């Protein structure tokens, strides 16, 4: 039985990668999670640096990732994701829009995507230091893929902030085993100059014209209050 499950997960991983949703595959449906029951959108706006995440194909080969959120004032949020490609030392960015669906639940879309179901779920945040973001997609009746991000307000967050974020992951019975720590050293600042005084990297440019799908649906069994 274990051999069959292993073969299935290997096939599933291959399928995921070929279908551009190369998150970590898991058996069964998306698990129950607890989303924050209140959410202050304005406090959440601004810059968030990526501390760690599950493997995510759209960030392969990048470091210094961060996101900028701006309230459009009409129930939507402007999203800009930025990262630096390590090999060529050039920054790249992609812009999108997030619809506020419910407290702590946003539907993020890039390019010409039409996303109406929340795919960006906030499991916990203190607004000033850390946030845990979650996305999960059922890809069949017996398998799902998911992503977890820990984001922070500082490129080098405190141990206390990260421990608080990890506790939220633990409280939701989610695994930290697949978390990959992001590199946030020798990075360009938000204006394009290098924070450590070395040569300036190239200005951010838009990535190739392809859709980004980091999980397009919310699991039906999500628990909507913490």
PDB file of C-alpha atoms in Angstrom:
ATOM      1  CA  UNK A   1       0.000   0.000   0.000  1.00  0.00           C
ATOM      2  CA  UNK A   2       2.808   2.424   0.872  1.00  0.00           C
ATOM      3  CA  UNK A   3       4.497   1.616  -2.427  1.00  0.00           C
ATOM      4  CA  UNK A   4       1.292   2.487  -4.273  1.00  0.00           C
ATOM      5  CA  UNK A   5       0.950   5.758  -2.348  1.00  0.00           C
ATOM      6  CA  UNK A   6       4.569   6.693  -3.073  1.00  0.00           C
ATOM      7  CA  UNK A   7       4.117   5.993  -6.767  1.00  0.00           C
ATOM      8  CA  UNK A   8       0.932   8.049  -6.793  1.00  0.00           C
ATOM      9  CA  UNK A   9       2.564  11.035  -5.091  1.00  0.00           C
ATOM     10  CA  UNK A  10       5.503  10.893  -7.505  1.00  0.00           C
ATOM     11  CA  UNK A  11       3.106  10.888 -10.445  1.00  0.00           C
ATOM     12  CA  UNK A  12       1.149  13.697  -8.839  1.00  0.00           C
ATOM     13  CA  UNK A  13       4.275  15.807  -8.354  1.00  0.00           C
ATOM     14  CA  UNK A  14       5.198  15.311 -12.011  1.00  0.00           C
ATOM     15  CA  UNK A  15       1.683  16.305 -13.069  1.00  0.00           C
ATOM     16  CA  UNK A  16       1.792  19.386 -10.866  1.00  0.00           C
ATOM     17  CA  UNK A  17       5.090  20.581 -12.297  1.00  0.00           C
ATOM     18  CA  UNK A  18       3.902  20.135 -15.857  1.00  0.00           C
ATOM     19  CA  UNK A  19       0.745  22.081 -15.050  1.00  0.00           C
ATOM     20  CA  UNK A  20       2.609  25.057 -13.493  1.00  0.00           C
ATOM     21  CA  UNK A  21       1.229  24.480 -10.005  1.00  0.00           C
ATOM     22  CA  UNK A  22       4.385  22.997  -8.605  1.00  0.00           C
ATOM     23  CA  UNK A  23       3.500  23.223  -4.945  1.00  0.00           C
ATOM     24  CA  UNK A  24       3.933  20.350  -2.517  1.00  0.00           C
ATOM     25  CA  UNK A  25       1.335  17.616  -3.165  1.00  0.00           C
ATOM     26  CA  UNK A  26      -0.444  15.895  -0.293  1.00  0.00           C
ATOM     27  CA  UNK A  27      -2.963  13.062  -0.119  1.00  0.00           C
ATOM     28  CA  UNK A  28      -6.626  13.690   0.703  1.00  0.00           C
ATOM     29  CA  UNK A  29      -8.450  17.024   0.528  1.00  0.00           C
ATOM     30  CA  UNK A  30      -7.289  20.381   1.857  1.00  0.00           C
ATOM     31  CA  UNK A  31      -7.161  20.281   5.659  1.00  0.00           C
ATOM     32  CA  UNK A  32      -9.132  22.462   8.029  1.00  0.00           C
ATOM     33  CA  UNK A  33      -7.390  25.717   8.895  1.00  0.00           C
ATOM     34  CA  UNK A  34      -8.278  28.688  11.071  1.00  0.00           C
ATOM     35  CA  UNK A  35      -8.403  32.094   9.428  1.00  0.00           C
ATOM     36  CA  UNK A  36      -8.248  35.318  11.433  1.00  0.00           C
ATOM     37  CA  UNK A  37     -11.750  36.430  12.383  1.00  0.00           C
ATOM     38  CA  UNK A  38     -10.946  40.154  12.218  1.00  0.00           C
ATOM     39  CA  UNK A  39      -8.645  41.835   9.745  1.00  0.00           C
ATOM     40  CA  UNK A  40      -7.418  45.433   9.510  1.00  0.00           C
ATOM     41  CA  UNK A  41      -6.716  45.909   5.822  1.00  0.00           C
ATOM     42  CA  UNK A  42      -5.045  49.303   6.183  1.00  0.00           C
ATOM     43  CA  UNK A  43      -2.612  48.044   8.823  1.00  0.00           C
ATOM     44  CA  UNK A  44      -1.705  45.157   6.545  1.00  0.00           C
ATOM     45  CA  UNK A  45      -0.757  47.383   3.621  1.00  0.00           C
ATOM     46  CA  UNK A  46       2.864  48.191   2.798  1.00  0.00           C
ATOM     47  CA  UNK A  47       5.948  46.041   2.322  1.00  0.00           C
ATOM     48  CA  UNK A  48       6.245  42.419   3.443  1.00  0.00           C
ATOM     49  CA  UNK A  49       9.506  40.505   3.008  1.00  0.00           C
ATOM     50  CA  UNK A  50       9.469  36.776   2.410  1.00  0.00           C
ATOM     51  CA  UNK A  51      11.089  34.828   5.240  1.00  0.00           C
ATOM     52  CA  UNK A  52      10.197  31.273   4.196  1.00  0.00           C
ATOM     53  CA  UNK A  53       7.728  29.302   2.090  1.00  0.00           C
ATOM     54  CA  UNK A  54       6.811  25.951   0.613  1.00  0.00           C
ATOM     55  CA  UNK A  55       8.446  25.318  -2.798  1.00  0.00           C
ATOM     56  CA  UNK A  56       6.908  27.622  -5.405  1.00  0.00           C
ATOM     57  CA  UNK A  57       7.874  27.341  -9.064  1.00  0.00           C
ATOM     58  CA  UNK A  58       7.346  31.027  -9.833  1.00  0.00           C
ATOM     59  CA  UNK A  59      10.121  31.973  -7.412  1.00  0.00           C
ATOM     60  CA  UNK A  60      12.686  29.419  -8.554  1.00  0.00           C
ATOM     61  CA  UNK A  61      16.190  30.881  -8.707  1.00  0.00           C
ATOM     62  CA  UNK A  62      15.216  34.055  -6.866  1.00  0.00           C
ATOM     63  CA  UNK A  63      16.218  35.757  -3.629  1.00  0.00           C
ATOM     64  CA  UNK A  64      15.290  39.002  -1.859  1.00  0.00           C
ATOM     65  CA  UNK A  65      11.578  38.468  -2.482  1.00  0.00           C
ATOM     66  CA  UNK A  66       9.096  40.978  -1.140  1.00  0.00           C
ATOM     67  CA  UNK A  67       5.558  42.148  -1.800  1.00  0.00           C
ATOM     68  CA  UNK A  68       4.034  45.611  -1.768  1.00  0.00           C
ATOM     69  CA  UNK A  69       0.322  46.019  -1.038  1.00  0.00           C
ATOM     70  CA  UNK A  70      -1.647  49.226  -1.589  1.00  0.00           C
ATOM     71  CA  UNK A  71      -5.316  49.743  -0.745  1.00  0.00           C
ATOM     72  CA  UNK A  72      -7.173  50.951  -3.836  1.00  0.00           C
ATOM     73  CA  UNK A  73     -10.108  52.048  -1.690  1.00  0.00           C
ATOM     74  CA  UNK A  74     -12.722  50.138  -3.683  1.00  0.00           C
ATOM     75  CA  UNK A  75     -12.513  46.719  -2.093  1.00  0.00           C
ATOM     76  CA  UNK A  76      -9.384  45.801  -4.028  1.00  0.00           C
ATOM     77  CA  UNK A  77      -5.669  45.870  -3.286  1.00  0.00           C
ATOM     78  CA  UNK A  78      -2.834  46.557  -5.722  1.00  0.00           C
ATOM     79  CA  UNK A  79      -0.209  43.806  -5.450  1.00  0.00           C
ATOM     80  CA  UNK A  80       3.407  43.952  -6.591  1.00  0.00           C
ATOM     81  CA  UNK A  81       5.692  40.964  -6.071  1.00  0.00           C
ATOM     82  CA  UNK A  82       9.419  41.522  -6.529  1.00  0.00           C
ATOM     83  CA  UNK A  83      12.388  39.159  -6.538  1.00  0.00           C
ATOM     84  CA  UNK A  84      16.008  39.119  -7.704  1.00  0.00           C
ATOM     85  CA  UNK A  85      17.292  36.377  -9.990  1.00  0.00           C
ATOM     86  CA  UNK A  86      20.482  35.093  -8.392  1.00  0.00           C
ATOM     87  CA  UNK A  87      22.411  34.104 -11.523  1.00  0.00           C
ATOM     88  CA  UNK A  88      22.018  37.403 -13.403  1.00  0.00           C
ATOM     89  CA  UNK A  89      21.562  39.633 -10.321  1.00  0.00           C
ATOM     90  CA  UNK A  90      18.558  41.368 -11.852  1.00  0.00           C
ATOM     91  CA  UNK A  91      15.229  42.132 -10.271  1.00  0.00           C
ATOM     92  CA  UNK A  92      11.892  41.164 -11.726  1.00  0.00           C
ATOM     93  CA  UNK A  93       8.377  42.080 -10.698  1.00  0.00           C
ATOM     94  CA  UNK A  94       4.816  41.124 -11.421  1.00  0.00           C
ATOM     95  CA  UNK A  95       1.736  43.181 -10.612  1.00  0.00           C
ATOM     96  CA  UNK A  96      -1.741  42.007  -9.780  1.00  0.00           C
ATOM     97  CA  UNK A  97      -4.944  42.817  -7.957  1.00  0.00           C
ATOM     98  CA  UNK A  98      -6.486  41.279  -4.870  1.00  0.00           C
ATOM     99  CA  UNK A  99     -10.197  41.346  -4.112  1.00  0.00           C
ATOM    100  CA  UNK A 100     -11.188  41.416  -0.461  1.00  0.00           C
ATOM    101  CA  UNK A 101     -13.677  38.551  -0.126  1.00  0.00           C
ATOM    102  CA  UNK A 102     -13.970  38.315   3.661  1.00  0.00           C
ATOM    103  CA  UNK A 103     -11.838  39.142   6.720  1.00  0.00           C
ATOM    104  CA  UNK A 104      -8.406  37.645   6.107  1.00  0.00           C
ATOM    105  CA  UNK A 105      -9.443  36.219   2.741  1.00  0.00           C
ATOM    106  CA  UNK A 106      -8.303  37.689  -0.561  1.00  0.00           C
ATOM    107  CA  UNK A 107      -8.607  36.564  -4.171  1.00  0.00           C
ATOM    108  CA  UNK A 108      -5.306  37.436  -5.842  1.00  0.00           C
ATOM    109  CA  UNK A 109      -5.068  37.517  -9.634  1.00  0.00           C
ATOM    110  CA  UNK A 110      -2.226  38.341 -12.026  1.00  0.00           C
ATOM    111  CA  UNK A 111      -2.349  39.276 -15.701  1.00  0.00           C
ATOM    112  CA  UNK A 112      -5.723  38.460 -17.204  1.00  0.00           C
ATOM    113  CA  UNK A 113      -6.737  35.920 -14.596  1.00  0.00           C
ATOM    114  CA  UNK A 114     -10.277  36.000 -13.264  1.00  0.00           C
ATOM    115  CA  UNK A 115     -10.213  34.828  -9.646  1.00  0.00           C
ATOM    116  CA  UNK A 116     -13.308  35.218  -7.496  1.00  0.00           C
ATOM    117  CA  UNK A 117     -12.630  32.659  -4.778  1.00  0.00           C
ATOM    118  CA  UNK A 118     -10.157  33.487  -1.988  1.00  0.00           C
ATOM    119  CA  UNK A 119      -6.730  31.988  -2.595  1.00  0.00           C
ATOM    120  CA  UNK A 120      -4.743  34.097  -0.097  1.00  0.00           C
ATOM    121  CA  UNK A 121      -5.751  33.215   3.448  1.00  0.00           C
ATOM    122  CA  UNK A 122      -4.270  34.912   6.491  1.00  0.00           C
ATOM    123  CA  UNK A 123      -3.910  32.445   9.351  1.00  0.00           C
ATOM    124  CA  UNK A 124      -2.331  34.920  11.748  1.00  0.00           C
ATOM    125  CA  UNK A 125      -0.554  38.272  11.910  1.00  0.00           C
ATOM    126  CA  UNK A 126       0.476  41.009  14.304  1.00  0.00           C
ATOM    127  CA  UNK A 127       0.677  43.501  11.374  1.00  0.00           C
ATOM    128  CA  UNK A 128       3.964  44.996  12.605  1.00  0.00           C
ATOM    129  CA  UNK A 129       6.295  42.001  12.400  1.00  0.00           C
ATOM    130  CA  UNK A 130       4.943  38.777  10.892  1.00  0.00           C
ATOM    131  CA  UNK A 131       2.143  37.092   8.961  1.00  0.00           C
ATOM    132  CA  UNK A 132       1.339  33.525   7.944  1.00  0.00           C
ATOM    133  CA  UNK A 133      -0.311  33.252   4.519  1.00  0.00           C
ATOM    134  CA  UNK A 134      -1.871  30.014   3.283  1.00  0.00           C
ATOM    135  CA  UNK A 135      -3.233  28.748  -0.019  1.00  0.00           C
ATOM    136  CA  UNK A 136      -4.596  25.302  -0.815  1.00  0.00           C
ATOM    137  CA  UNK A 137      -6.165  23.667  -3.852  1.00  0.00           C
ATOM    138  CA  UNK A 138      -7.919  20.330  -4.190  1.00  0.00           C
ATOM    139  CA  UNK A 139      -6.681  18.857  -7.462  1.00  0.00           C
ATOM    140  CA  UNK A 140      -8.736  15.669  -7.226  1.00  0.00           C
ATOM    141  CA  UNK A 141     -11.037  13.937  -4.776  1.00  0.00           C
ATOM    142  CA  UNK A 142      -8.019  12.410  -3.028  1.00  0.00           C
ATOM    143  CA  UNK A 143      -5.158  14.918  -3.364  1.00  0.00           C
ATOM    144  CA  UNK A 144      -4.318  18.597  -2.891  1.00  0.00           C
ATOM    145  CA  UNK A 145      -1.448  21.044  -3.165  1.00  0.00           C
ATOM    146  CA  UNK A 146      -0.762  23.860  -0.753  1.00  0.00           C
ATOM    147  CA  UNK A 147       1.614  26.700  -0.004  1.00  0.00           C
ATOM    148  CA  UNK A 148       2.514  28.407   3.260  1.00  0.00           C
ATOM    149  CA  UNK A 149       4.399  31.677   3.471  1.00  0.00           C
ATOM    150  CA  UNK A 150       5.928  33.387   6.474  1.00  0.00           C
ATOM    151  CA  UNK A 151       6.344  37.083   5.675  1.00  0.00           C
ATOM    152  CA  UNK A 152       7.897  39.761   7.855  1.00  0.00           C
ATOM    153  CA  UNK A 153       8.166  43.532   7.950  1.00  0.00           C
ATOM    154  CA  UNK A 154      11.953  43.317   8.199  1.00  0.00           C
ATOM    155  CA  UNK A 155      14.387  41.511   5.920  1.00  0.00           C
ATOM    156  CA  UNK A 156      15.969  40.072   9.055  1.00  0.00           C
ATOM    157  CA  UNK A 157      13.103  39.517  11.507  1.00  0.00           C
ATOM    158  CA  UNK A 158      13.530  38.767  15.188  1.00  0.00           C
ATOM    159  CA  UNK A 159      13.482  35.219  16.502  1.00  0.00           C
ATOM    160  CA  UNK A 160      10.390  36.116  18.524  1.00  0.00           C
ATOM    161  CA  UNK A 161       8.494  37.125  15.388  1.00  0.00           C
ATOM    162  CA  UNK A 162       9.362  33.920  13.559  1.00  0.00           C
ATOM    163  CA  UNK A 163       8.490  31.755  16.544  1.00  0.00           C
ATOM    164  CA  UNK A 164       5.082  33.442  16.746  1.00  0.00           C
ATOM    165  CA  UNK A 165       4.494  32.702  13.060  1.00  0.00           C
ATOM    166  CA  UNK A 166       5.627  29.097  13.426  1.00  0.00           C
ATOM    167  CA  UNK A 167       3.240  28.643  16.337  1.00  0.00           C
ATOM    168  CA  UNK A 168       0.335  29.557  14.044  1.00  0.00           C
ATOM    169  CA  UNK A 169       1.486  26.908  11.578  1.00  0.00           C
ATOM    170  CA  UNK A 170       1.724  24.378  14.393  1.00  0.00           C
ATOM    171  CA  UNK A 171      -1.705  25.310  15.763  1.00  0.00           C
ATOM    172  CA  UNK A 172      -3.187  24.545  12.342  1.00  0.00           C
ATOM    173  CA  UNK A 173      -1.506  21.128  12.231  1.00  0.00           C
ATOM    174  CA  UNK A 174       0.447  22.120   9.138  1.00  0.00           C
ATOM    175  CA  UNK A 175       3.918  20.784   8.454  1.00  0.00           C
ATOM    176  CA  UNK A 176       7.045  22.947   8.566  1.00  0.00           C
ATOM    177  CA  UNK A 177       9.035  20.146   6.949  1.00  0.00           C
ATOM    178  CA  UNK A 178       8.842  21.632   3.457  1.00  0.00           C
ATOM    179  CA  UNK A 179       9.484  25.254   4.423  1.00  0.00           C
ATOM    180  CA  UNK A 180      12.435  26.814   2.582  1.00  0.00           C
ATOM    181  CA  UNK A 181      14.109  29.862   4.086  1.00  0.00           C
ATOM    182  CA  UNK A 182      14.436  32.742   1.646  1.00  0.00           C
ATOM    183  CA  UNK A 183      17.711  34.600   1.144  1.00  0.00           C
ATOM    184  CA  UNK A 184      17.420  38.243   2.206  1.00  0.00           C
ATOM    185  CA  UNK A 185      21.050  39.392   2.073  1.00  0.00           C
ATOM    186  CA  UNK A 186      22.853  41.558  -0.504  1.00  0.00           C
ATOM    187  CA  UNK A 187      19.472  42.766  -1.677  1.00  0.00           C
ATOM    188  CA  UNK A 188      18.395  45.849  -3.630  1.00  0.00           C
ATOM    189  CA  UNK A 189      16.118  48.148  -1.672  1.00  0.00           C
ATOM    190  CA  UNK A 190      12.693  49.163  -2.921  1.00  0.00           C
ATOM    191  CA  UNK A 191      14.239  52.052  -4.885  1.00  0.00           C
ATOM    192  CA  UNK A 192      16.630  49.782  -6.756  1.00  0.00           C
ATOM    193  CA  UNK A 193      19.908  50.544  -4.926  1.00  0.00           C
ATOM    194  CA  UNK A 194      21.782  47.869  -3.040  1.00  0.00           C
ATOM    195  CA  UNK A 195      21.291  47.911   0.727  1.00  0.00           C
ATOM    196  CA  UNK A 196      24.861  46.814   1.353  1.00  0.00           C
ATOM    197  CA  UNK A 197      26.491  49.477  -0.818  1.00  0.00           C
ATOM    198  CA  UNK A 198      27.549  47.303  -3.743  1.00  0.00           C
ATOM    199  CA  UNK A 199      26.690  47.924  -7.377  1.00  0.00           C
ATOM    200  CA  UNK A 200      23.088  48.751  -8.153  1.00  0.00           C
ATOM    201  CA  UNK A 201      21.108  45.977  -9.783  1.00  0.00           C
ATOM    202  CA  UNK A 202      18.892  46.489 -12.789  1.00  0.00           C
ATOM    203  CA  UNK A 203      15.475  48.060 -12.362  1.00  0.00           C
ATOM    204  CA  UNK A 204      12.604  45.675 -11.869  1.00  0.00           C
ATOM    205  CA  UNK A 205      11.088  44.413 -15.089  1.00  0.00           C
ATOM    206  CA  UNK A 206       7.906  42.518 -15.718  1.00  0.00           C
ATOM    207  CA  UNK A 207       8.288  38.763 -15.956  1.00  0.00           C
ATOM    208  CA  UNK A 208       7.185  36.755 -18.976  1.00  0.00           C
ATOM    209  CA  UNK A 209       3.553  37.050 -19.958  1.00  0.00           C
ATOM    210  CA  UNK A 210       2.214  33.935 -18.306  1.00  0.00           C
ATOM    211  CA  UNK A 211      -0.466  33.335 -15.719  1.00  0.00           C
ATOM    212  CA  UNK A 212       0.515  32.718 -12.132  1.00  0.00           C
ATOM    213  CA  UNK A 213      -1.661  30.211 -10.321  1.00  0.00           C
ATOM    214  CA  UNK A 214      -0.597  29.610  -6.738  1.00  0.00           C
ATOM    215  CA  UNK A 215      -3.896  27.901  -5.851  1.00  0.00           C
ATOM    216  CA  UNK A 216      -7.090  29.194  -7.294  1.00  0.00           C
ATOM    217  CA  UNK A 217      -9.687  27.942  -4.850  1.00  0.00           C
ATOM    218  CA  UNK A 218     -10.336  27.863  -1.153  1.00  0.00           C
ATOM    219  CA  UNK A 219     -11.077  24.438   0.337  1.00  0.00           C
ATOM    220  CA  UNK A 220     -14.739  24.000   1.158  1.00  0.00           C
ATOM    221  CA  UNK A 221     -13.921  22.809   4.662  1.00  0.00           C
ATOM    222  CA  UNK A 222     -12.031  25.934   5.705  1.00  0.00           C
ATOM    223  CA  UNK A 223     -12.798  27.190   9.216  1.00  0.00           C
ATOM    224  CA  UNK A 224     -13.390  30.908   8.871  1.00  0.00           C
ATOM    225  CA  UNK A 225     -12.802  32.073  12.417  1.00  0.00           C
ATOM    226  CA  UNK A 226      -9.865  31.662  14.731  1.00  0.00           C
TER     227      UNK A 226
END
